[in-house]
Short mmCIF file of C-alpha atoms in Angstrom, two decimals:
data_model
loop_
_atom_site.label_atom_id
_atom_site.label_comp_id
_atom_site.label_asym_id
_atom_site.label_seq_id
_atom_site.Cartn_x
_atom_site.Cartn_y
_atom_site.Cartn_z
CA MET A 106 167.00 98.36 24.16
CA SER A 107 170.21 99.67 25.69
CA GLY A 108 171.25 99.23 29.30
CA THR A 109 170.49 102.88 30.08
CA GLN A 110 166.96 102.55 28.75
CA VAL A 111 166.39 99.38 30.80
CA VAL A 112 167.57 101.13 33.97
CA ALA A 113 165.39 104.17 33.20
CA ALA A 114 162.35 101.92 32.63
CA LEU A 115 162.92 100.09 35.91
CA ILE A 116 163.25 103.39 37.79
CA LYS A 117 160.00 104.68 36.29
CA ILE A 118 158.19 101.46 37.16
CA LEU A 119 159.41 101.62 40.76
CA VAL A 120 158.43 105.31 41.05
CA MET A 121 154.88 104.79 39.79
CA ILE A 122 154.20 101.57 41.69
CA GLY A 123 155.78 103.00 44.83
CA PHE A 124 153.64 106.12 44.61
CA VAL A 125 150.41 104.18 44.02
CA VAL A 126 151.08 101.69 46.82
CA ASN A 127 152.21 104.27 49.39
CA THR A 128 149.41 106.68 48.53
CA ALA A 129 146.86 103.88 48.83
CA ALA A 130 148.29 103.00 52.25
CA ILE A 131 148.08 106.62 53.38
CA LEU A 132 144.51 106.82 52.07
CA THR A 133 143.50 104.11 54.54
CA TRP A 134 144.69 106.50 57.27
CA LEU A 135 143.16 109.54 55.57
CA ASP A 136 139.73 107.89 55.43
CA ARG A 137 139.77 107.33 59.17
CA ARG A 138 141.28 110.70 59.95
CA MET A 139 138.81 112.53 57.72
CA GLY A 140 135.92 110.64 59.28
CA GLY A 141 137.14 111.56 62.76
CA LEU A 142 137.44 115.24 61.89
CA MET A 143 134.07 115.45 60.14
CA GLN A 144 132.27 113.54 62.91
CA ASP A 145 134.10 115.32 65.76
CA ARG A 146 135.83 112.26 67.17
CA VAL A 147 139.42 111.29 67.80
CA GLY A 148 140.11 109.10 64.78
CA PRO A 149 143.16 106.80 64.42
CA ASN A 150 145.55 107.19 67.35
CA ARG A 151 146.04 103.73 68.88
CA ALA A 152 149.18 102.59 67.05
CA VAL A 153 152.15 103.67 69.17
CA VAL A 154 155.90 103.41 68.71
CA LYS A 155 158.31 103.67 71.62
CA ILE A 156 161.63 105.45 71.15
CA PHE A 157 163.95 105.78 74.17
CA GLY A 158 161.05 105.05 76.49
CA ARG A 159 158.77 107.72 75.03
CA GLU A 160 155.58 106.95 73.13
CA PHE A 161 154.85 108.56 69.78
CA ARG A 162 151.47 108.24 68.05
CA LEU A 163 152.39 110.23 64.89
CA ALA A 164 148.76 111.28 64.39
CA GLY A 165 147.81 107.67 63.64
CA LEU A 166 150.15 107.26 60.66
CA LEU A 167 151.31 103.91 62.02
CA HIS A 168 147.89 102.37 61.41
CA PRO A 169 148.58 101.45 57.73
CA ALA A 170 151.67 99.49 58.82
CA ALA A 171 149.67 97.80 61.57
CA ASP A 172 146.96 96.88 59.06
CA GLY A 173 149.53 95.30 56.75
CA LEU A 174 150.94 93.14 59.55
CA LYS A 175 147.44 92.18 60.63
CA PHE A 176 146.48 90.98 57.15
CA PHE A 177 149.59 88.80 56.89
CA THR A 178 149.04 87.19 60.29
CA LYS A 179 145.29 86.51 60.01
CA GLU A 180 144.06 83.02 59.22
CA PHE A 181 143.31 82.19 55.61
CA TYR A 182 139.93 80.52 55.34
CA ARG A 183 138.31 79.12 52.21
CA PRO A 184 134.68 77.91 52.19
CA PRO A 185 134.51 74.12 51.78
CA ARG A 186 132.33 74.28 48.65
CA ALA A 187 134.15 77.20 47.00
CA ASP A 188 135.87 76.80 43.64
CA LYS A 189 139.53 76.57 44.69
CA LEU A 190 141.08 77.96 41.49
CA LEU A 191 138.70 80.84 40.86
CA TYR A 192 138.45 81.68 44.57
CA SER A 193 142.23 82.16 44.74
CA LEU A 194 142.45 83.88 41.35
CA ALA A 195 139.82 86.59 42.02
CA PRO A 196 141.95 88.84 44.32
CA ILE A 197 144.80 88.76 41.80
CA LEU A 198 142.46 89.71 38.94
CA SER A 199 141.18 92.63 41.02
CA MET A 200 144.62 93.98 41.88
CA MET A 201 146.82 93.44 38.83
CA PRO A 202 144.88 95.57 36.27
CA VAL A 203 145.12 98.53 38.63
CA MET A 204 148.89 98.13 38.81
CA ALA A 205 149.18 97.84 35.01
CA LEU A 206 146.98 100.88 34.43
CA VAL A 207 149.63 103.34 35.62
CA ALA A 208 152.00 102.28 32.82
CA VAL A 209 150.58 104.82 30.35
CA VAL A 210 150.01 107.69 32.81
CA PRO A 211 152.68 110.41 32.36
CA PHE A 212 153.90 111.86 35.64
CA GLY A 213 156.25 114.48 34.18
CA ASP A 214 157.57 116.07 31.01
CA THR A 215 160.27 114.48 28.87
CA LEU A 216 163.73 114.63 30.44
CA CYS A 217 166.25 115.94 27.90
CA LEU A 218 169.71 114.52 28.52
CA ASN A 219 171.48 116.48 25.80
CA GLU A 220 172.48 120.13 25.97
CA VAL A 221 170.08 121.91 23.64
CA ILE A 222 170.66 125.53 24.55
CA ARG A 223 173.48 126.94 26.58
CA GLU A 224 173.38 130.53 27.66
CA PRO A 225 176.47 132.70 27.20
CA PRO A 226 179.07 132.19 29.94
CA GLY A 227 178.37 134.27 33.01
CA THR A 228 174.63 134.65 32.41
CA HIS A 229 173.54 131.86 34.74
CA PHE A 230 176.21 129.81 36.42
CA TRP A 231 173.87 126.83 36.96
CA ASN A 232 173.55 126.34 33.20
CA ALA A 233 176.95 124.72 33.34
CA VAL A 234 175.32 121.96 35.40
CA TRP A 235 172.14 121.63 33.36
CA PRO A 236 171.08 123.79 30.42
CA VAL A 237 167.80 125.44 29.56
CA VAL A 238 165.72 123.66 26.91
CA PRO A 239 163.34 125.30 24.42
CA ARG A 240 159.66 125.53 25.22
CA LEU A 241 158.57 123.83 21.99
CA GLY A 242 160.04 121.04 19.90
CA THR A 243 161.76 117.79 20.77
CA CYS A 244 164.78 117.15 22.93
CA GLY A 245 167.05 116.35 20.02
CA ALA A 246 168.48 113.14 18.67
CA PRO A 247 166.77 109.85 19.63
CA GLY A 248 168.20 108.05 22.62
CA VAL A 249 168.97 111.20 24.62
CA SER A 250 165.49 111.80 26.06
CA VAL A 251 163.59 109.96 28.80
CA PRO A 252 159.77 110.33 28.86
CA PHE A 253 158.38 110.29 32.38
CA MET A 254 155.97 107.45 31.74
CA VAL A 255 156.54 103.72 31.88
CA ALA A 256 155.18 102.89 28.41
CA SER A 257 154.72 105.52 25.72
CA LEU A 258 151.90 103.84 23.79
CA ASN A 259 150.09 105.36 20.85
CA VAL A 260 146.78 103.81 21.93
CA GLY A 261 146.69 105.88 25.12
CA LEU A 262 143.11 105.97 26.41
CA LEU A 263 142.19 102.73 24.63
CA TYR A 264 144.69 100.91 26.84
CA VAL A 265 143.15 102.59 29.89
CA PHE A 266 139.64 101.45 29.01
CA ALA A 267 140.82 97.93 28.19
CA LEU A 268 142.37 97.49 31.63
CA ALA A 269 139.74 99.43 33.59
CA GLY A 270 137.09 97.02 32.37
CA GLN A 271 138.98 94.04 33.80
CA GLY A 272 137.94 94.98 37.33
CA ILE A 273 134.51 93.51 36.60
CA VAL A 274 136.04 90.06 36.12
CA GLY A 275 137.66 89.90 39.57
CA ALA A 276 134.51 91.00 41.40
CA ALA A 277 132.24 88.66 39.44
CA ILE A 278 134.51 85.65 39.93
CA ALA A 279 134.92 86.38 43.65
CA GLY A 280 131.17 86.47 44.24
CA TRP A 281 130.38 83.37 42.20
CA SER A 282 133.24 81.18 43.44
CA SER A 283 132.61 81.86 47.15
CA ASP A 284 129.41 79.75 47.30
CA ASN A 285 127.66 82.50 49.24
CA LYS A 286 124.38 84.16 48.31
CA TYR A 287 125.42 87.54 49.71
CA SER A 288 128.66 87.38 47.75
CA LEU A 289 126.82 86.45 44.57
CA MET A 290 124.41 89.36 45.01
CA GLY A 291 127.35 91.72 45.52
CA ALA A 292 129.05 90.38 42.40
CA LEU A 293 125.91 90.94 40.32
CA ARG A 294 125.66 94.48 41.65
CA ALA A 295 129.33 95.15 40.94
CA ALA A 296 129.10 93.84 37.38
CA SER A 297 125.97 95.80 36.47
CA GLN A 298 127.24 98.96 38.15
CA MET A 299 130.64 98.89 36.49
CA VAL A 300 129.17 98.16 33.05
CA SER A 301 126.67 101.00 33.42
CA TYR A 302 129.21 103.61 34.44
CA GLU A 303 131.88 102.34 32.05
CA VAL A 304 129.65 103.39 29.13
CA ALA A 305 129.12 106.87 30.54
CA MET A 306 132.83 107.23 31.35
CA GLY A 307 133.84 106.39 27.78
CA LEU A 308 131.40 108.85 26.26
CA THR A 309 132.53 111.69 28.54
CA LEU A 310 136.04 111.43 27.12
CA ILE A 311 134.98 111.64 23.47
CA GLY A 312 134.48 115.38 23.82
CA ALA A 313 137.93 115.73 25.40
CA MET A 314 139.52 113.75 22.58
CA MET A 315 137.77 116.00 20.03
CA ILE A 316 139.24 119.06 21.72
CA TYR A 317 142.74 117.66 22.21
CA GLY A 318 142.89 115.93 18.84
CA THR A 319 144.70 112.89 20.26
CA ILE A 320 144.26 109.82 22.45
CA ARG A 321 147.79 109.94 23.88
CA LEU A 322 147.74 111.08 27.48
CA ASP A 323 151.06 112.96 27.31
CA ASP A 324 149.91 114.92 24.25
CA MET A 325 146.71 115.82 26.11
CA VAL A 326 148.78 117.30 28.92
CA ARG A 327 150.92 119.30 26.48
CA TRP A 328 147.78 120.70 24.83
CA GLN A 329 146.56 121.87 28.24
CA GLY A 330 149.91 123.47 28.96
CA ASP A 331 149.82 125.42 25.68
CA HIS A 332 146.14 126.43 25.96
CA THR A 333 144.04 125.84 29.08
CA TRP A 334 143.23 123.02 31.46
CA GLY A 335 140.64 120.49 30.39
CA ILE A 336 138.32 121.47 33.24
CA PHE A 337 137.77 124.81 31.45
CA ALA A 338 137.56 123.34 27.95
CA GLN A 339 135.24 120.48 29.03
CA PRO A 340 133.61 121.40 32.38
CA LEU A 341 130.62 119.08 31.98
CA ALA A 342 132.84 116.18 30.92
CA PHE A 343 134.97 116.73 34.03
CA VAL A 344 131.97 116.44 36.36
CA LEU A 345 130.61 113.39 34.54
CA PHE A 346 133.98 111.64 34.38
CA PHE A 347 134.72 112.27 38.06
CA THR A 348 131.29 110.93 39.04
CA ALA A 349 131.74 107.82 36.90
CA ALA A 350 135.27 107.32 38.25
CA VAL A 351 134.00 107.37 41.84
CA ALA A 352 131.32 104.85 40.87
CA GLU A 353 133.98 102.63 39.27
CA THR A 354 135.93 102.51 42.53
CA LYS A 355 132.79 101.26 44.35
CA ARG A 356 133.10 103.73 47.21
CA ILE A 357 130.42 105.69 49.03
CA PRO A 358 127.96 106.84 47.75
CA PHE A 359 128.34 104.07 45.12
CA ASP A 360 129.32 101.19 47.43
CA LEU A 361 126.25 99.05 46.67
CA PRO A 362 128.33 95.92 45.79
CA GLU A 363 129.68 95.80 49.35
CA ALA A 364 126.91 97.48 51.35
CA GLU A 365 127.48 96.16 54.86
CA SER A 366 123.90 96.87 55.96
CA GLU A 367 122.54 94.64 53.20
CA LEU A 368 125.23 92.21 51.98
CA VAL A 369 127.64 91.88 54.93
CA SER A 370 130.73 92.70 52.80
CA GLY A 371 129.42 91.96 49.33
CA TYR A 372 131.46 89.97 46.84
CA PHE A 373 134.42 89.48 49.20
CA THR A 374 132.42 88.39 52.25
CA GLU A 375 134.05 84.94 52.33
CA TYR A 376 137.62 86.27 52.05
CA SER A 377 139.95 86.64 55.02
CA GLY A 378 143.57 87.39 55.74
CA MET A 379 145.66 88.73 52.90
CA THR A 380 143.12 87.74 50.26
CA PHE A 381 140.69 90.18 51.83
CA GLY A 382 143.57 92.64 52.14
CA MET A 383 144.13 92.48 48.38
CA PHE A 384 140.51 93.45 47.70
CA TYR A 385 140.70 96.13 50.37
CA PHE A 386 143.95 97.54 49.04
CA ALA A 387 142.88 97.32 45.40
CA GLU A 388 139.96 99.64 46.17
CA TYR A 389 142.28 102.33 47.46
CA MET A 390 144.65 101.80 44.56
CA GLU A 391 141.70 102.37 42.22
CA VAL A 392 141.14 105.70 43.95
CA VAL A 393 144.75 106.70 43.23
CA THR A 394 144.70 105.60 39.58
CA SER A 395 141.34 107.28 38.92
CA SER A 396 142.75 110.47 40.47
CA MET A 397 145.75 110.17 38.14
CA LEU A 398 143.45 109.99 35.12
CA VAL A 399 141.38 112.97 36.33
CA VAL A 400 144.55 115.03 36.80
CA THR A 401 146.02 113.98 33.45
CA ILE A 402 142.92 114.56 31.33
CA PHE A 403 141.29 117.55 33.03
CA LEU A 404 143.68 119.20 35.51
CA GLY A 405 146.75 119.79 33.36
CA GLY A 406 148.79 116.75 34.38
CA TRP A 407 152.28 117.92 35.29
CA GLU A 408 151.65 121.42 33.89
CA LEU A 409 151.33 124.48 36.11
CA PRO A 410 150.07 127.91 34.96
CA PHE A 411 152.74 129.92 33.13
CA LEU A 412 155.42 127.27 33.83
CA HIS A 413 156.89 125.74 30.68
CA ARG A 414 159.98 123.76 29.73
CA ASP A 415 162.08 126.88 29.33
CA GLY A 416 160.99 128.54 32.59
CA ILE A 417 158.28 130.98 33.65
CA THR A 418 156.42 132.88 30.92
CA ILE A 419 153.52 135.10 31.98
CA GLN A 420 151.62 136.15 28.89
CA LEU A 421 148.13 137.59 28.47
CA GLY A 422 146.92 137.45 24.91
CA GLY A 423 149.79 138.59 22.74
CA ALA A 424 151.45 140.70 25.46
CA LEU A 425 154.47 139.26 27.26
CA VAL A 426 154.32 140.32 30.90
CA TRP A 427 157.34 138.52 32.35
CA HIS A 428 159.76 135.79 31.34
CA GLN A 429 162.39 134.04 33.42
CA ILE A 430 164.47 131.11 32.18
CA ILE A 431 164.99 128.22 34.57
CA PRO A 432 167.34 125.24 34.12
CA HIS A 433 165.72 122.11 32.77
CA ILE A 434 166.41 119.93 35.81
CA TRP A 435 164.44 122.25 38.09
CA MET A 436 161.51 122.42 35.70
CA GLU A 437 161.41 118.62 35.64
CA ILE A 438 161.41 118.43 39.44
CA ILE A 439 158.63 121.02 39.64
CA SER A 440 156.54 119.18 37.04
CA VAL A 441 156.80 115.82 38.85
CA LEU A 442 155.94 117.40 42.21
CA ALA A 443 153.03 119.25 40.62
CA PHE A 444 151.57 116.04 39.19
CA PHE A 445 151.81 114.09 42.44
CA GLY A 446 150.51 117.07 44.42
CA LYS A 447 147.42 117.31 42.19
CA VAL A 448 146.80 113.58 42.54
CA ALA A 449 147.00 113.86 46.34
CA ALA A 450 144.51 116.75 46.26
CA VAL A 451 142.01 114.77 44.16
CA CYS A 452 142.40 111.74 46.48
CA TRP A 453 141.68 113.99 49.44
CA PHE A 454 138.57 115.34 47.72
CA GLN A 455 137.34 111.80 47.13
CA ALA A 456 137.77 111.14 50.86
CA VAL A 457 135.64 114.22 51.59
CA VAL A 458 132.94 112.92 49.22
CA ARG A 459 133.08 109.53 50.91
CA TRP A 460 132.28 111.06 54.33
CA THR A 461 129.74 113.59 53.06
CA LEU A 462 127.19 111.86 50.84
CA PRO A 463 124.88 109.00 51.88
CA ARG A 464 124.64 105.73 49.98
CA PHE A 465 122.27 105.58 47.00
CA ARG A 466 119.56 103.00 46.68
CA TYR A 467 120.29 100.53 43.91
CA ASP A 468 117.52 101.86 41.67
CA GLN A 469 118.81 105.40 42.20
CA LEU A 470 122.31 104.32 41.25
CA GLN A 471 121.14 102.77 37.97
CA LYS A 472 118.92 105.74 37.14
CA LEU A 473 121.84 108.11 37.71
CA GLY A 474 124.02 106.14 35.32
CA TRP A 475 121.54 105.50 32.51
CA ARG A 476 119.14 108.45 32.76
CA VAL A 477 121.47 111.26 33.86
CA LEU A 478 125.12 110.60 33.08
CA LEU A 479 124.62 108.85 29.74
CA PRO A 480 122.26 111.48 28.18
CA LEU A 481 124.45 114.32 29.45
CA ALA A 482 127.56 112.64 28.00
CA LEU A 483 125.84 112.30 24.61
CA ALA A 484 124.72 115.94 24.77
CA ASN A 485 128.28 116.98 25.62
CA VAL A 486 129.60 115.17 22.52
CA LEU A 487 127.00 116.90 20.34
CA VAL A 488 127.70 120.38 21.73
CA THR A 489 131.45 119.84 21.52
CA GLY A 490 131.13 118.92 17.84
CA PHE A 491 129.24 122.13 17.07
CA VAL A 492 131.75 124.21 19.04
CA VAL A 493 134.73 122.63 17.26
CA LEU A 494 133.17 123.30 13.85
CA ALA A 495 132.39 126.90 14.82
CA ILE A 496 135.94 127.48 16.03
CA ASP A 497 137.42 126.01 12.85
CA LYS A 498 135.34 128.41 10.76
CA GLY A 499 136.09 131.41 12.97
CA GLY A 500 138.59 134.03 11.97
CA ALA A 501 141.58 135.61 13.65
CA PRO A 502 139.53 137.67 16.16
CA LEU A 503 137.94 134.48 17.52
CA TRP A 504 141.31 132.78 17.92
CA ASN A 505 142.75 135.82 19.67
CA GLY A 506 139.80 135.90 22.03
CA LEU A 507 140.23 132.21 22.84
CA ASP A 508 143.94 132.72 23.52
CA LEU A 509 143.15 135.59 25.91
CA ALA A 510 140.47 133.50 27.66
CA ALA A 511 142.96 130.63 28.03
CA ASP A 512 145.57 132.94 29.55
CA LEU A 513 142.99 134.37 31.96
CA SER A 514 142.01 130.87 33.05
CA GLN A 515 145.67 130.11 33.71
CA ALA A 516 145.89 133.26 35.82
CA ILE A 517 142.81 132.24 37.83
CA VAL A 518 144.30 128.80 38.48
CA ALA A 519 147.64 130.33 39.50
CA ILE A 520 145.94 132.64 42.01
CA ALA A 521 143.82 129.79 43.39
CA ILE A 522 146.85 127.50 43.83
CA THR A 523 148.83 130.26 45.54
CA TYR A 524 145.95 131.03 47.89
CA GLY A 525 145.44 127.35 48.71
CA VAL A 526 149.13 126.75 49.44
CA VAL A 527 149.33 129.83 51.68
CA ARG A 528 146.22 128.80 53.60
CA LEU A 529 147.57 125.28 53.99
CA VAL A 530 150.91 126.48 55.37
CA VAL A 531 149.30 129.00 57.72
CA GLY A 532 146.75 126.46 58.92
CA PHE A 533 149.45 123.87 59.53
CA PHE A 534 151.45 126.11 61.87
CA LYS A 535 148.44 127.80 63.48
CA PRO A 536 147.62 126.29 66.89
CA ARG A 537 144.26 124.55 67.04
CA GLN A 538 141.64 125.86 69.44
CA ARG A 539 138.83 123.49 70.33
CA ARG A 540 135.65 125.31 71.23
CA PRO A 541 132.53 123.54 72.43
CA ARG A 542 129.72 123.77 69.92
CA VAL A 543 126.06 123.57 70.83
CA VAL A 544 123.98 122.05 68.03
CA GLY A 545 120.18 122.16 67.87
CA SER A 546 117.60 124.64 69.08
CA ALA A 547 116.78 122.71 72.27
CA ALA A 548 120.45 122.49 73.21
CA LYS A 549 120.93 126.22 72.54
CA LEU A 550 117.94 127.07 74.70
CA ALA A 551 119.28 124.89 77.50
CA ALA A 552 122.68 126.56 77.25
CA LYS A 553 121.17 130.03 77.50
CA THR A 554 119.28 129.07 80.64
CA GLY A 555 122.35 127.76 82.39
CA GLY A 556 122.50 124.22 81.07
CA THR A 557 120.59 121.04 81.76
CA PRO A 558 120.45 120.14 85.47
CA VAL A 559 122.12 116.82 86.28
CA THR A 560 121.48 114.96 89.49
CA PRO A 561 124.53 113.64 91.31
CA MET A 562 125.24 109.95 90.92
CA GLN A 563 124.21 107.83 93.88
CA ALA A 564 126.74 105.55 95.50
#
């Protein structure tokens, strides 16, 4: 491995780990902020920084930093009868697989360092800085391309499943080694829950692999860029995989292993200080990595509708509507921003789910995994097999119809993204107006009659 490749690998590792860690830290703020908005309360606003005598709250964004300092300064306590080795090893086993999981997740297209195509002089002056690359094919000779993923492994999803299953070990060891009955019960719940939903999660992706024809995550993204996003090709698999992924992260409504109303804090009840912080932070990191997998497999990864390596190409069926070449460096920047933007959107949606749905009972959780998700995943594999065989035997009219349907789905996604971005920008700059809301029929009746009379307080 040359020095340039080593530097490129280190940069990619720092980018992915930095994004996961920082996004997980912001998610701790987003959870509180989202809960405050949905429950009509203030939310995080206590952390204050003083600059030139003025106080700035920054909408509570200083709370993640305050939490980090608090974890480092809290006392580390270990139960007297706990297993010293396993008790200390459990937080590490819970956190490290999540960090290693991002190694095979592609966060952008391959960066071509050689000049593949150069437009005639005077056509586009920026091509002298960075050329345009072809839409299809490779970058050129080996050693002049940098894939935007830490490790380009052929095993792809198999590596993901191998590491995702290691989270069971950390939770089980933490509950058993703590010498606490509540912790042991939480560990048993975590192990059974993660095994149950791991089976359903694996089966949901078999249909996707049949459609894509590969287990490499980067090739899955390229297939979606050339055809349609996986959410349109495998809609049922998307719903099942997202549900199983939320259950794997052990968050509401699947937080039975750490249900505070039943088990105090579950398998990490006896942990304090930074050891508790590692469990706490690993949960949010699991949210980020699961969102990365959802985006990569079902939401097009770094791909955006009609944006390809050579620029913008709007095509419906066999008719070319508009084509504009764009230098390669800008397409790479757009692809990386698109991937991280999609991941942030999925993380936000998981926060909405967390503050919307109530917690399942344990029997309901197991029934959902074994009696709903698993049969539906098997049915999805069966239906996908029939559809793939029918498409292979179809003629040219069927293929043309599928190409047109794929282009229409891309157009729908492009319109939806544009609408969402416009609404987000307008809502950000629009001043907020708080209006009192009267909830409930009795409260509405009292408001119509002039309000509820209140006697003055006596001295």
